[in-house]
Coordinates of C-alpha atoms in Angstrom, one line a residue:
M744 CA 32.6 39.0 12.8
R745 CA 30.2 40.7 10.3
L746 CA 32.8 42.2 8.4
L747 CA 34.7 38.5 8.9
S748 CA 31.9 36.7 7.8
L749 CA 31.8 39.3 4.6
F750 CA 35.6 38.5 3.9
F751 CA 35.3 35.0 3.4
L752 CA 31.5 35.0 1.4
L753 CA 34.2 37.4 -0.7
Q754 CA 37.2 35.4 -0.8
T755 CA 35.4 31.8 -1.3
T756 CA 33.6 33.1 -4.4
T757 CA 34.7 33.1 -7.9
S758 CA 32.7 35.6 -10.8
C759 CA 32.6 34.2 -14.4
N760 CA 31.5 36.2 -17.1
G761 CA 30.0 39.3 -14.6
F762 CA 28.0 36.5 -12.5
V763 CA 29.2 35.7 -8.9
M764 CA 29.4 32.0 -8.4
P765 CA 29.7 29.9 -4.9
S766 CA 32.8 28.1 -4.4
S767 CA 31.9 23.4 -3.4
S768 CA 33.5 24.6 0.2
R769 CA 32.3 26.9 3.1
F770 CA 36.2 27.4 3.5
P771 CA 38.8 29.0 1.1
S772 CA 40.0 27.4 -1.4
T773 CA 44.1 26.2 -2.0
A774 CA 43.9 29.4 -4.3
T775 CA 42.3 31.4 -2.1
R776 CA 44.3 30.6 0.7
L777 CA 47.1 31.5 -0.8
Q778 CA 46.2 34.9 -1.4
M779 CA 45.2 34.8 2.6
S780 CA 48.2 34.2 3.7
E781 CA 50.0 37.4 2.7
T782 CA 47.1 38.6 5.6
A783 CA 47.8 35.6 7.8
V784 CA 44.9 33.9 9.9
S785 CA 44.7 34.1 13.3
I786 CA 43.9 31.4 15.4
D787 CA 41.1 33.6 16.6
S788 CA 39.3 34.3 13.2
V789 CA 38.9 30.9 13.0
K790 CA 37.4 29.9 15.9
D791 CA 35.0 33.3 15.3
E792 CA 34.0 31.3 12.3
L793 CA 33.6 28.1 13.7
R794 CA 31.0 29.6 17.0
Q795 CA 29.5 30.7 13.7
V796 CA 29.1 27.5 12.3
E797 CA 27.8 26.2 15.6
V798 CA 25.5 28.7 16.2
E799 CA 24.0 27.7 12.5
L800 CA 24.0 24.2 13.8
T801 CA 21.9 24.8 16.6
A802 CA 19.5 26.6 14.5
K803 CA 18.9 24.0 12.2
L804 CA 19.0 21.6 15.0
E805 CA 16.0 23.1 17.0
A806 CA 14.1 23.3 13.4
C807 CA 14.0 20.1 13.1
E808 CA 11.1 17.7 12.9
S809 CA 12.2 13.9 12.6
V810 CA 15.8 12.1 14.0
N811 CA 16.6 11.3 9.7
E812 CA 16.6 15.1 9.5
A813 CA 18.8 15.6 12.9
E814 CA 21.1 12.5 11.2
A815 CA 21.6 14.4 7.6
L816 CA 22.4 17.8 9.7
R817 CA 25.0 15.2 11.2
R818 CA 27.1 14.1 8.5
E819 CA 26.5 17.6 6.8
Y820 CA 28.8 19.0 9.3
F821 CA 30.5 16.6 11.0
G822 CA 31.4 13.9 7.1
K823 CA 34.7 15.0 5.6
K824 CA 34.0 18.0 3.7
G825 CA 32.3 19.4 6.5
P826 CA 33.0 22.8 8.6
I827 CA 34.0 21.1 11.7
Q828 CA 37.0 18.8 9.0
G829 CA 37.1 21.6 6.7
A830 CA 38.6 24.3 9.2
M831 CA 42.0 22.0 9.3
K832 CA 42.3 23.2 5.8
Y833 CA 43.6 26.8 7.3
M834 CA 46.6 24.9 8.9
R835 CA 49.5 26.2 6.0
D836 CA 47.3 29.7 6.6
L837 CA 48.3 29.8 10.4
A838 CA 51.3 31.5 11.8
P839 CA 53.5 28.8 12.8
E840 CA 52.6 29.7 16.8
D841 CA 49.1 29.0 16.4
K842 CA 49.4 25.8 14.2
P843 CA 49.7 23.4 17.3
K844 CA 46.4 25.4 19.3
L845 CA 43.9 24.2 15.3
G846 CA 43.6 21.0 16.3
V847 CA 42.7 22.0 20.0
V848 CA 40.0 24.2 18.6
V849 CA 38.3 22.0 15.8
N850 CA 38.7 19.4 18.2
Q851 CA 36.7 21.1 21.6
V852 CA 34.2 22.5 19.0
K853 CA 33.4 19.3 17.6
D854 CA 33.2 17.7 21.5
S855 CA 30.6 20.8 21.7
L856 CA 29.1 20.3 19.0
E857 CA 28.6 16.9 19.2
I858 CA 27.2 17.5 23.1
I859 CA 24.0 19.8 21.4
M860 CA 23.8 17.3 18.1
K861 CA 22.8 13.9 20.7
E862 CA 20.2 16.3 22.7
A863 CA 18.8 16.8 19.7
K864 CA 18.5 13.2 18.6
D865 CA 17.4 12.8 22.2
R866 CA 14.3 15.1 22.4
L867 CA 13.4 14.2 18.8
E868 CA 13.8 10.1 19.8
L869 CA 11.3 11.2 22.5
Q870 CA 8.8 13.0 20.6
D871 CA 8.6 10.7 17.8
L872 CA 7.9 7.9 20.7
E873 CA 4.8 10.5 21.8
S874 CA 3.9 10.3 18.7
Q875 CA 3.7 6.7 17.8
M876 CA 1.7 6.1 21.7
E877 CA -0.6 8.8 20.3
S878 CA -1.8 6.9 17.6
E879 CA -1.5 3.5 19.1
K880 CA -3.3 4.5 21.7
I881 CA -5.6 2.5 22.6
D882 CA -9.3 1.7 25.0
V883 CA -8.0 -0.7 27.8
T884 CA -11.7 -1.7 28.4
M885 CA -12.2 -2.5 25.4
P886 CA -12.4 -6.5 25.2
G887 CA -8.9 -8.2 24.7
L888 CA -9.3 -10.8 21.3
Y889 CA -11.4 -9.7 18.7
P890 CA -14.0 -11.8 17.4
S891 CA -12.1 -14.1 15.1
A892 CA -11.1 -17.7 15.3
D893 CA -7.4 -16.5 13.5
I894 CA -5.3 -15.7 16.9
G895 CA -2.0 -16.8 16.5
R896 CA -0.5 -19.6 14.0
R897 CA 3.1 -21.8 14.2
H898 CA 6.1 -20.5 13.0
P899 CA 6.9 -22.2 9.4
L900 CA 10.1 -23.1 10.6
S901 CA 9.2 -24.6 13.8
M902 CA 6.5 -26.5 11.5
T903 CA 9.0 -27.8 9.3
M904 CA 11.4 -28.9 12.4
E905 CA 8.3 -30.9 13.5
K906 CA 7.6 -33.0 10.8
A907 CA 11.0 -33.7 10.3
V908 CA 11.3 -34.8 14.1
D909 CA 8.0 -36.5 13.8
I910 CA 9.4 -38.8 10.6
F911 CA 12.4 -40.0 12.3
V912 CA 11.0 -40.8 15.7
S913 CA 8.4 -42.9 13.5
L914 CA 11.5 -44.7 12.7
G915 CA 12.4 -45.2 16.3
Y916 CA 14.8 -42.3 16.7
D917 CA 14.8 -41.2 20.3
T918 CA 14.9 -36.9 20.9
V919 CA 17.6 -34.6 22.2
T920 CA 16.4 -31.7 23.1
A921 CA 17.5 -31.0 26.7
C922 CA 20.2 -27.8 27.5
E923 CA 22.4 -30.2 29.0
D924 CA 22.9 -32.1 26.6
S925 CA 22.5 -30.0 24.1
P926 CA 23.9 -26.7 25.1
E927 CA 24.3 -23.3 22.6
V928 CA 27.4 -22.5 23.9
E929 CA 30.0 -25.1 23.4
S930 CA 33.2 -25.6 24.3
D931 CA 35.8 -26.4 21.2
Y932 CA 36.6 -29.7 21.9
Y933 CA 32.7 -30.8 21.4
C934 CA 32.6 -28.7 18.9
F935 CA 35.7 -29.7 16.4
E936 CA 38.5 -31.6 18.1
A937 CA 36.0 -34.5 18.8
L938 CA 34.3 -34.7 15.5
N939 CA 38.2 -35.6 14.0
C940 CA 38.7 -31.7 13.6
P941 CA 42.2 -30.6 15.5
K942 CA 43.1 -26.6 15.6
D943 CA 45.1 -27.1 12.1
H944 CA 42.5 -28.5 10.3
P945 CA 41.5 -26.3 7.0
A946 CA 37.2 -27.9 7.4
R947 CA 37.6 -25.1 10.4
D948 CA 37.5 -22.2 7.7
M949 CA 34.1 -22.8 6.7
Q950 CA 33.1 -23.5 10.0
D951 CA 33.9 -19.6 11.4
T952 CA 31.7 -19.0 14.2
F953 CA 31.5 -16.6 17.7
Y954 CA 33.8 -17.4 20.0
L955 CA 33.2 -16.2 23.6
T956 CA 36.8 -16.4 24.8
N957 CA 40.0 -14.5 24.1
D958 CA 41.2 -18.8 24.0
R959 CA 38.5 -19.7 21.5
E960 CA 37.7 -22.4 23.8
L961 CA 33.6 -21.0 24.2
M962 CA 31.7 -20.0 21.5
L963 CA 28.6 -21.0 19.8
R964 CA 28.1 -24.2 18.4
T965 CA 28.1 -24.4 14.5
H966 CA 26.0 -27.4 14.2
T967 CA 24.1 -29.5 16.1
S968 CA 26.8 -32.3 15.9
A969 CA 28.4 -31.8 18.9
V970 CA 25.1 -33.6 20.9
Q971 CA 26.3 -37.1 18.9
I972 CA 29.5 -37.4 21.5
R973 CA 27.3 -35.7 24.0
Q974 CA 25.0 -38.9 24.1
L975 CA 28.0 -41.0 22.9
E976 CA 29.6 -40.5 26.2
K977 CA 26.3 -41.0 28.2
R978 CA 24.5 -43.4 26.8
K979 CA 25.9 -47.0 25.1
P980 CA 25.3 -48.2 21.5
P981 CA 22.8 -49.1 20.0
L982 CA 21.2 -46.5 19.2
R983 CA 19.3 -43.7 17.2
I984 CA 19.1 -40.0 18.3
V985 CA 17.7 -37.0 16.3
A986 CA 19.3 -34.0 17.6
P987 CA 17.3 -30.6 16.3
G988 CA 18.9 -27.0 17.2
R989 CA 19.7 -23.3 16.7
V990 CA 23.5 -23.2 15.3
Y991 CA 25.6 -20.2 14.5
R992 CA 28.1 -19.3 12.1
R993 CA 29.9 -15.8 11.0
D994 CA 28.1 -15.0 7.6
D995 CA 27.4 -12.1 5.9
I996 CA 23.2 -11.4 6.2
D997 CA 21.7 -11.5 2.9
A998 CA 18.5 -13.6 1.0
T999 CA 20.4 -17.0 1.1
H1000 CA 22.9 -16.9 4.3
S1001 CA 22.6 -15.7 8.0
L1002 CA 24.8 -15.5 11.0
M1003 CA 22.1 -18.0 13.2
F1004 CA 19.7 -20.9 11.2
H1005 CA 18.3 -24.2 12.6
Q1006 CA 19.5 -27.7 12.4
V1007 CA 18.4 -31.3 12.4
E1008 CA 21.2 -34.1 13.0
I1009 CA 20.7 -37.6 13.3
L1010 CA 22.7 -41.2 14.1
A1011 CA 22.9 -44.7 14.1
L1012 CA 25.0 -46.7 16.0
E1013 CA 24.8 -50.7 15.9
P1014 CA 27.2 -53.9 16.3
V1015 CA 29.3 -53.7 13.1
G1016 CA 27.9 -55.9 10.2
E1017 CA 23.9 -54.5 10.7
L1018 CA 23.9 -50.7 9.7
D1019 CA 25.9 -49.7 5.8
L1020 CA 25.7 -47.6 3.1
G1021 CA 22.0 -48.9 2.3
H1022 CA 20.5 -48.3 4.8
L1023 CA 21.9 -45.2 5.3
K1024 CA 20.3 -44.9 1.7
G1025 CA 17.2 -45.5 2.4
T1026 CA 16.7 -43.9 5.3
V1027 CA 17.5 -40.8 4.0
E1028 CA 15.1 -41.2 0.6
Y1029 CA 12.5 -42.5 2.9
F1030 CA 12.9 -39.3 4.8
L1031 CA 13.0 -37.3 1.9
K1032 CA 9.7 -38.5 0.6
K1033 CA 7.9 -37.8 3.7
M1034 CA 9.2 -34.2 3.7
L1035 CA 9.0 -33.3 -0.1
G1036 CA 6.4 -36.1 -1.5
P1037 CA 6.6 -39.8 -2.6
D1038 CA 7.6 -39.3 -6.3
I1039 CA 10.4 -36.8 -5.3
E1040 CA 13.8 -37.6 -7.2
T1041 CA 17.0 -37.7 -5.6
R1042 CA 21.1 -38.2 -6.4
F1043 CA 23.9 -38.9 -4.1
R1044 CA 27.2 -37.4 -4.3
G1045 CA 30.4 -38.5 -2.5
S1046 CA 31.7 -35.5 -0.6
Y1047 CA 34.0 -34.6 2.1
F1048 CA 33.2 -34.2 6.0
P1049 CA 35.9 -34.8 9.1
F1050 CA 33.5 -36.7 11.0
T1051 CA 32.5 -39.2 8.2
E1052 CA 34.1 -41.7 6.4
P1053 CA 33.0 -42.1 3.2
S1054 CA 30.8 -38.6 3.1
M1055 CA 28.1 -38.1 0.8
E1056 CA 26.0 -35.2 -0.2
V1057 CA 22.1 -35.5 -1.6
D1058 CA 20.4 -33.5 -4.0
V1059 CA 16.7 -33.6 -5.0
K1060 CA 14.8 -32.5 -8.3
F1061 CA 12.2 -29.9 -7.5
R1062 CA 10.3 -28.2 -9.6
G1063 CA 12.6 -29.0 -12.5
K1064 CA 16.2 -28.4 -10.9
W1065 CA 18.5 -30.2 -8.5
L1066 CA 18.7 -28.5 -4.9
E1067 CA 21.5 -29.7 -2.4
V1068 CA 19.4 -30.1 0.8
L1069 CA 21.9 -31.8 3.1
G1070 CA 24.7 -34.3 3.9
C1071 CA 25.7 -38.1 5.4
G1072 CA 27.4 -40.3 5.3
M1073 CA 29.0 -43.5 7.9
V1074 CA 30.6 -42.1 11.6
D1075 CA 34.4 -42.1 11.1
P1076 CA 35.7 -44.1 13.2
R1077 CA 37.6 -42.2 14.5
V1078 CA 34.9 -40.3 16.0
L1079 CA 34.0 -43.5 17.8
E1080 CA 37.2 -43.8 19.2
M1081 CA 36.9 -40.0 20.8
A1082 CA 33.7 -40.7 22.0
G1083 CA 34.8 -43.9 23.8
I1084 CA 33.4 -46.5 22.0
D1085 CA 35.3 -49.4 20.1
P1086 CA 34.8 -49.1 16.6
E1087 CA 35.9 -52.7 15.6
K1088 CA 32.3 -53.5 17.8
Y1089 CA 30.4 -50.7 16.2
S1090 CA 29.8 -48.4 13.4
G1091 CA 27.0 -46.8 11.8
F1092 CA 25.7 -43.5 9.9
A1093 CA 25.2 -40.0 10.7
A1094 CA 23.3 -37.3 8.5
G1095 CA 22.7 -33.7 9.0
F1096 CA 20.4 -30.4 6.5
G1097 CA 19.3 -27.2 7.0
V1098 CA 15.9 -26.4 8.6
E1099 CA 15.9 -23.0 6.8
R1100 CA 16.3 -24.8 3.6
F1101 CA 13.5 -27.6 3.8
A1102 CA 11.5 -24.9 4.7
M1103 CA 12.1 -22.5 1.6
I1104 CA 11.6 -25.5 -0.8
I1105 CA 8.4 -27.0 0.9
H1106 CA 6.7 -22.7 0.7
G1107 CA 8.6 -21.3 -1.9
I1108 CA 10.1 -18.9 -0.1
K1109 CA 12.3 -16.4 -2.1
D1110 CA 14.6 -14.4 1.4
L1111 CA 15.4 -16.1 4.1
R1112 CA 15.7 -12.7 6.2
E1113 CA 11.5 -13.2 5.5
F1114 CA 11.7 -15.8 8.8
T1115 CA 12.7 -13.3 11.1
K1116 CA 11.4 -10.3 10.6
S1117 CA 7.9 -11.2 12.6
D1118 CA 5.4 -9.7 10.0
A1119 CA 1.7 -11.0 10.2
R1120 CA 2.0 -10.6 6.5
F1121 CA 3.5 -13.1 5.8
L1122 CA 3.1 -15.6 9.0
K1123 CA -0.6 -15.9 8.2
Q1124 CA -0.4 -17.6 5.2
F1125 CA 1.0 -20.7 7.2
P1126 CA -1.3 -23.4 8.5
H1127 CA -1.7 -23.8 12.0
F1128 CA 0.6 -27.3 12.4
Y1129 CA 2.2 -28.8 9.6
D1130 CA 0.2 -31.9 9.1
D1131 CA -3.1 -29.3 8.8
G1132 CA -1.9 -30.2 4.9
M1133 CA 0.9 -27.6 3.5
A1134 CA 0.1 -28.1 0.5
T1135 CA -3.2 -28.2 -0.1
F1136 CA -3.5 -25.2 2.0
L1137 CA -1.3 -22.8 -0.1
A1138 CA -2.7 -23.8 -3.3
G1139 CA -5.7 -22.9 -1.5
E1140 CA -7.3 -26.5 -2.7
P1141 CA -9.8 -28.2 0.0
P1142 CA -8.3 -31.2 2.0
Q1143 CA -6.9 -34.2 1.0
Q1144 CA -8.1 -37.5 1.9
P1145 CA -5.8 -40.0 3.3
Q1146 CA -3.6 -41.7 0.5
E1147 CA -4.4 -45.7 0.4
E1148 CA -2.1 -47.1 1.6
L1149 CA -0.7 -49.7 -1.4
R1150 CA 2.1 -51.4 0.9
T1151 CA 2.0 -55.1 1.5
D1152 CA 3.8 -57.5 3.7
K1153 CA 5.0 -59.3 0.2
V1154 CA 8.2 -57.8 -1.6
P1155 CA 7.5 -57.6 -5.1
P1156 CA 10.4 -59.3 -6.8
T1157 CA 11.6 -56.6 -9.3
I1158 CA 12.0 -52.6 -7.7
V1159 CA 9.2 -50.6 -8.1
R1160 CA 10.0 -47.2 -9.0
S1161 CA 6.7 -45.5 -9.0
W1162 CA 2.8 -45.7 -6.9
E1163 CA 1.2 -46.6 -10.2
E1164 CA 3.5 -49.9 -10.4
L1165 CA 3.1 -50.1 -6.3
R1166 CA -0.4 -49.9 -6.9
K1167 CA -0.8 -52.5 -9.8
F1168 CA 1.6 -55.4 -8.0
K1169 CA -1.0 -54.8 -5.0
D1170 CA -4.2 -55.4 -7.8
E1171 CA -2.9 -58.2 -9.3
S1172 CA -2.1 -59.6 -5.6
T1173 CA -5.1 -59.1 -4.7
T1174 CA -6.7 -60.3 -7.6
N1175 CA -5.4 -63.1 -8.6
G1176 CA -4.2 -64.8 -5.1
A1177 CA -2.0 -67.4 -5.1
A1178 CA -2.1 -67.4 -8.5
A1179 CA -0.9 -64.2 -8.6
A1180 CA 2.7 -63.0 -10.1
P1181 CA 5.2 -64.5 -8.1
V1182 CA 6.5 -63.1 -5.1
M1183 CA 9.4 -63.3 -2.4
E1184 CA 9.5 -63.3 1.0
A1185 CA 12.7 -61.5 0.2
T1186 CA 15.4 -61.3 3.1
K1187 CA 18.1 -58.1 3.4
D1188 CA 20.4 -59.6 1.5
E1189 CA 18.1 -60.4 -1.4
V1190 CA 16.4 -57.5 -1.8
K1191 CA 20.2 -55.5 -2.5
Q1192 CA 21.0 -58.4 -4.8
V1193 CA 18.1 -57.4 -6.5
V1194 CA 18.9 -54.0 -6.1
S1195 CA 22.0 -54.3 -7.5
E1196 CA 21.4 -56.4 -10.7
E1197 CA 18.5 -53.5 -11.6
E1198 CA 21.0 -51.0 -11.1
K1199 CA 23.5 -53.2 -13.7
K1200 CA 20.7 -53.2 -16.2
S1201 CA 19.8 -49.2 -16.3
P1202 CA 22.5 -47.3 -14.9
P1203 CA 21.9 -43.3 -13.9
A1204 CA 22.8 -41.5 -16.9
A1205 CA 25.5 -38.7 -16.0
A1206 CA 23.4 -35.1 -15.0
P1207 CA 24.8 -33.0 -18.1
A1208 CA 27.5 -30.1 -17.4
T1209 CA 26.8 -26.4 -16.7
K1210 CA 28.5 -23.7 -17.4
D1211 CA 29.0 -23.4 -12.8
E1212 CA 29.8 -26.7 -12.6
I1213 CA 32.3 -27.0 -10.0
D1214 CA 35.6 -28.6 -10.9
I1215 CA 39.8 -28.2 -10.9
S1216 CA 40.1 -25.6 -13.0
K1217 CA 38.5 -23.2 -10.0
L1218 CA 41.8 -24.1 -7.9
D1219 CA 44.9 -21.7 -8.6
I1220 CA 47.3 -24.0 -7.8
R1221 CA 51.1 -23.1 -8.6
V1222 CA 54.8 -24.2 -8.2
G1223 CA 56.5 -22.4 -5.2
V1224 CA 59.6 -23.1 -3.5
I1225 CA 60.6 -22.8 -0.1
T1226 CA 63.0 -19.9 0.6
K1227 CA 62.5 -20.2 4.8
A1228 CA 61.3 -22.8 7.4
W1229 CA 60.3 -23.5 11.6
E1230 CA 59.0 -24.9 13.9
H1231 CA 55.2 -23.6 14.9
P1232 CA 55.8 -22.3 18.6
E1233 CA 52.7 -24.2 20.0
A1234 CA 51.7 -26.3 17.8
E1235 CA 53.2 -29.9 17.9
K1236 CA 52.5 -30.8 14.3
L1237 CA 53.0 -27.6 12.6
F1238 CA 55.6 -26.2 10.3
C1239 CA 55.7 -22.7 9.2
E1240 CA 57.3 -21.9 6.4
E1241 CA 57.7 -19.2 3.6
I1242 CA 56.9 -20.0 0.7
D1243 CA 57.8 -18.1 -3.1
L1244 CA 54.9 -17.8 -5.6
G1245 CA 56.9 -15.7 -7.7
E1246 CA 54.3 -12.6 -7.1
E1247 CA 55.5 -9.2 -6.2
T1248 CA 54.0 -9.3 -2.8
G1249 CA 57.2 -11.1 -1.8
P1250 CA 57.5 -14.7 -0.6
R1251 CA 53.7 -16.3 1.6
Q1252 CA 53.2 -17.3 4.8
I1253 CA 52.1 -20.9 5.0
A1254 CA 51.4 -23.7 7.8
S1255 CA 51.3 -27.3 7.3
G1256 CA 51.2 -30.6 9.1
L1257 CA 54.7 -31.8 8.1
K1258 CA 56.4 -32.0 11.1
E1259 CA 55.9 -35.7 11.3
Y1260 CA 57.3 -36.4 8.1
Y1261 CA 59.7 -34.1 7.5
K1262 CA 62.6 -32.1 9.0
V1263 CA 63.6 -28.1 8.6
D1264 CA 66.2 -29.4 6.3
D1265 CA 64.2 -30.8 4.3
L1266 CA 61.8 -28.0 3.5
I1267 CA 64.5 -25.0 2.7
G1268 CA 64.8 -25.0 -1.3
R1269 CA 62.4 -27.4 -2.3
K1270 CA 59.8 -26.8 -5.0
V1271 CA 56.2 -27.7 -4.0
L1272 CA 52.7 -27.4 -5.3
V1273 CA 50.8 -24.4 -3.8
L1274 CA 46.7 -23.8 -3.5
A1275 CA 47.0 -20.1 -3.7
N1276 CA 43.2 -19.0 -3.6
L1277 CA 42.6 -20.4 -0.3
K1278 CA 40.8 -17.5 1.9
A1279 CA 43.9 -16.5 4.4
R1280 CA 43.8 -17.9 8.0
K1281 CA 45.2 -18.0 11.2
L1282 CA 46.5 -22.0 12.7
V1283 CA 47.0 -21.7 16.3
G1284 CA 48.2 -18.2 15.6
F1285 CA 50.1 -18.3 12.6
P1286 CA 48.6 -16.4 9.7
S1287 CA 48.8 -18.9 6.3
H1288 CA 47.9 -17.9 3.3
G1289 CA 47.7 -20.9 1.4
M1290 CA 47.9 -24.6 1.2
V1291 CA 50.7 -27.0 0.0
L1292 CA 49.0 -30.5 -1.9
C1293 CA 51.0 -33.7 -0.3
A1294 CA 49.5 -37.4 -1.1
S1295 CA 48.7 -39.1 1.9
S1296 CA 48.5 -42.8 2.6
A1297 CA 45.9 -44.6 4.5
D1298 CA 47.8 -47.6 4.8
N1299 CA 51.1 -46.5 6.5
G1300 CA 49.8 -43.1 7.5
G1301 CA 53.1 -42.0 5.4
V1302 CA 52.8 -37.9 3.4
Q1303 CA 55.0 -36.7 0.8
F1304 CA 54.9 -33.9 -1.0
V1305 CA 53.6 -33.8 -4.4
D1306 CA 56.4 -32.5 -6.7
P1307 CA 56.7 -30.5 -9.9
P1308 CA 58.6 -31.4 -12.5
E1309 CA 62.2 -30.6 -12.7
G1310 CA 62.0 -27.2 -14.7
A1311 CA 59.1 -26.1 -13.8
Q1312 CA 58.8 -22.4 -13.0
V1313 CA 57.7 -20.7 -10.2
G1314 CA 54.7 -19.2 -10.3
E1315 CA 53.6 -21.8 -13.6
R1316 CA 50.4 -22.5 -12.3
V1317 CA 49.3 -26.3 -13.0
M1318 CA 46.8 -26.9 -15.3
V1319 CA 44.7 -30.2 -16.0
V1320 CA 43.9 -30.8 -19.7
G1321 CA 39.9 -30.3 -20.5
Y1322 CA 40.0 -28.2 -17.6
D1323 CA 41.0 -24.6 -18.4
G1324 CA 38.3 -22.2 -16.9
E1325 CA 39.6 -19.6 -14.8
P1326 CA 40.3 -19.8 -11.0
A1327 CA 38.0 -18.6 -8.5
T1328 CA 38.3 -16.0 -5.8
E1329 CA 39.4 -16.6 -2.5
N1330 CA 36.0 -15.7 -1.1
Q1331 CA 34.1 -18.9 -3.8
V1332 CA 36.4 -21.1 -2.0
I1333 CA 35.5 -21.4 1.0
K1334 CA 31.5 -20.1 0.3
K1335 CA 30.5 -22.8 -2.3
K1336 CA 32.2 -25.6 -0.4
M1337 CA 34.7 -26.3 -3.9
L1338 CA 37.5 -28.2 -1.6
E1339 CA 34.6 -31.0 -0.8
A1340 CA 33.4 -31.0 -4.2
I1341 CA 37.4 -31.7 -5.9
F1342 CA 39.2 -32.9 -4.0
P1343 CA 38.0 -36.2 -3.8
D1344 CA 38.7 -36.6 -7.8
L1345 CA 42.2 -35.4 -6.7
K1346 CA 44.7 -38.4 -6.2
T1347 CA 47.8 -40.4 -7.8
N1348 CA 47.7 -43.1 -9.8
G1349 CA 49.4 -46.6 -10.1
D1350 CA 52.8 -45.0 -11.3
G1351 CA 52.4 -41.7 -8.4
V1352 CA 51.1 -38.8 -11.2
A1353 CA 48.9 -36.7 -9.7
T1354 CA 45.4 -36.6 -11.5
Y1355 CA 42.8 -35.5 -11.7
K1356 CA 39.7 -37.8 -12.5
G1357 CA 42.6 -40.1 -13.3
V1358 CA 43.7 -36.6 -16.3
P1359 CA 47.4 -36.1 -14.9
L1360 CA 48.4 -32.4 -13.5
T1361 CA 50.9 -30.8 -15.9
T1362 CA 53.5 -27.9 -16.1
S1363 CA 54.7 -26.5 -19.2
S1364 CA 57.9 -29.4 -18.2
G1365 CA 55.4 -32.1 -17.2
P1366 CA 53.3 -33.8 -15.1
C1367 CA 53.8 -34.0 -11.2
R1368 CA 54.0 -36.9 -9.3
S1369 CA 54.5 -38.0 -5.8
G1370 CA 56.9 -41.2 -3.8
L1371 CA 52.8 -42.8 -3.0
T1372 CA 50.9 -44.6 -5.5
N1373 CA 47.2 -44.9 -5.2
A1374 CA 46.8 -42.2 -2.7
P1375 CA 44.3 -39.7 -1.9
I1376 CA 45.5 -35.3 -2.3
A1377 CA 44.9 -33.0 0.0

């Protein structure tokens, strides 16, 4: 065996100007094997070489002092460039009758070495544990608590959630946290379908979760909105509830994303006419000022959620930057119908937000992962309870005195835009009494009228555009032609289509909910507009890569294609004048919620021309059109 090893050593080296240079592999190079092929390698010689590897690895493992060292040896010997896999290179040098035996031999040696490796790692892990126990040994006869008042602190997420819930409780909302009313393991019906999000709805892609059954009927909930449906079935309006809880979504863990986080959602229902967008806006602004301070600036942007209509997203200006903090809207009538509530009798609003986002804003935390590390150094930075004075505590300042109550039972005749104006009004009212500036006992409608007039006088300035602003250029809309179409075997409302976009990979498969409005024969050969950079997803088991754009009428429920003009080339990108940026990647379209930001401004005009913010969608042959006018596009 020593002679054989010496032979391999001589064969696996090269000479250069009299110096012997070792080869990069433990086993012979291709050139060397060609020389060796004249003296055919036997299966026994390979066995002997692998036994030598086994002896060598065993010796090295016995010398290891930590699990990390053993893991490094595992990568060295079992990796693609290691001696175990390298033995397969002898295949071409073996006699024909020995070639089938090589794989068996290598696997036998590999299994043996894996057992040796596992035993060594188990031994080292036990050794590390014993060393740790020895180093952390304590005297159990000593007192259990050290003489210190700081024996523990509340988690910042718990304090943030409690503060938010307490604000809504002060407004008359009932807290819903019981296990039977707010389960974390939820059914597809409560999590999606009852919230106006059927199985073929694209919005499900943005809330991909962890399914517990193969039929995807049981899952870890993606939001606490499911609590609202359960409460609507259990209780009758009018009602106001706040639902805090833990939710889950399948996401990569980084500084701003996690597969588990916390939400707080509210729902308010009253008889029709008693709650409107003004009340929603007032509630949200009150909450944000209580959470982030009385001088916080807010703005409301139109958005889209399946369970509210209209929908809005709310930003706050914090430390000079606009940050998105929550979503809200008026409850969609379809959601009320699914819960057995008559939308002709009751209406209301809902809002929801992530607790982690608020905790990070309030405390200036940069990395979401800090919340789950249980690092005492991190947790000791926070007060015991949220009402101990978070801001002054973190700044190292003495506790603040309770703020002066500036509100009175009188309503100012104009909008009060700062605490200073409110203090001035109170001082004038107190000093002058009845002779003070005219004050009106305003009704709710009169206050709204004053607000409307003031906003007309000084409309809010539009936010300046930035290089990262989301617009239609982020979407890659292409002209395609339907080459094949058939009915989805498992979904009543879906067609399955093959659409040619002029790509080298061939036609794409796309599912669309057009079965109610078209026949199969109407589709084949038709040119359509396709959103091409939408991430592939499965719709009731069918892999769909893209989305066909259609206009829909709210009056009669009709849906029609948005058609490219005659002469438009297959694969041509649809453009909008003034929006000529590069399209986003498929992952960006989902992660940054671009669809919700863009689609509210996509609609047909009075002539049926497809537009974005009033600007036509065009190809080299002209604008794109639909048979429906003044209709949203999706």
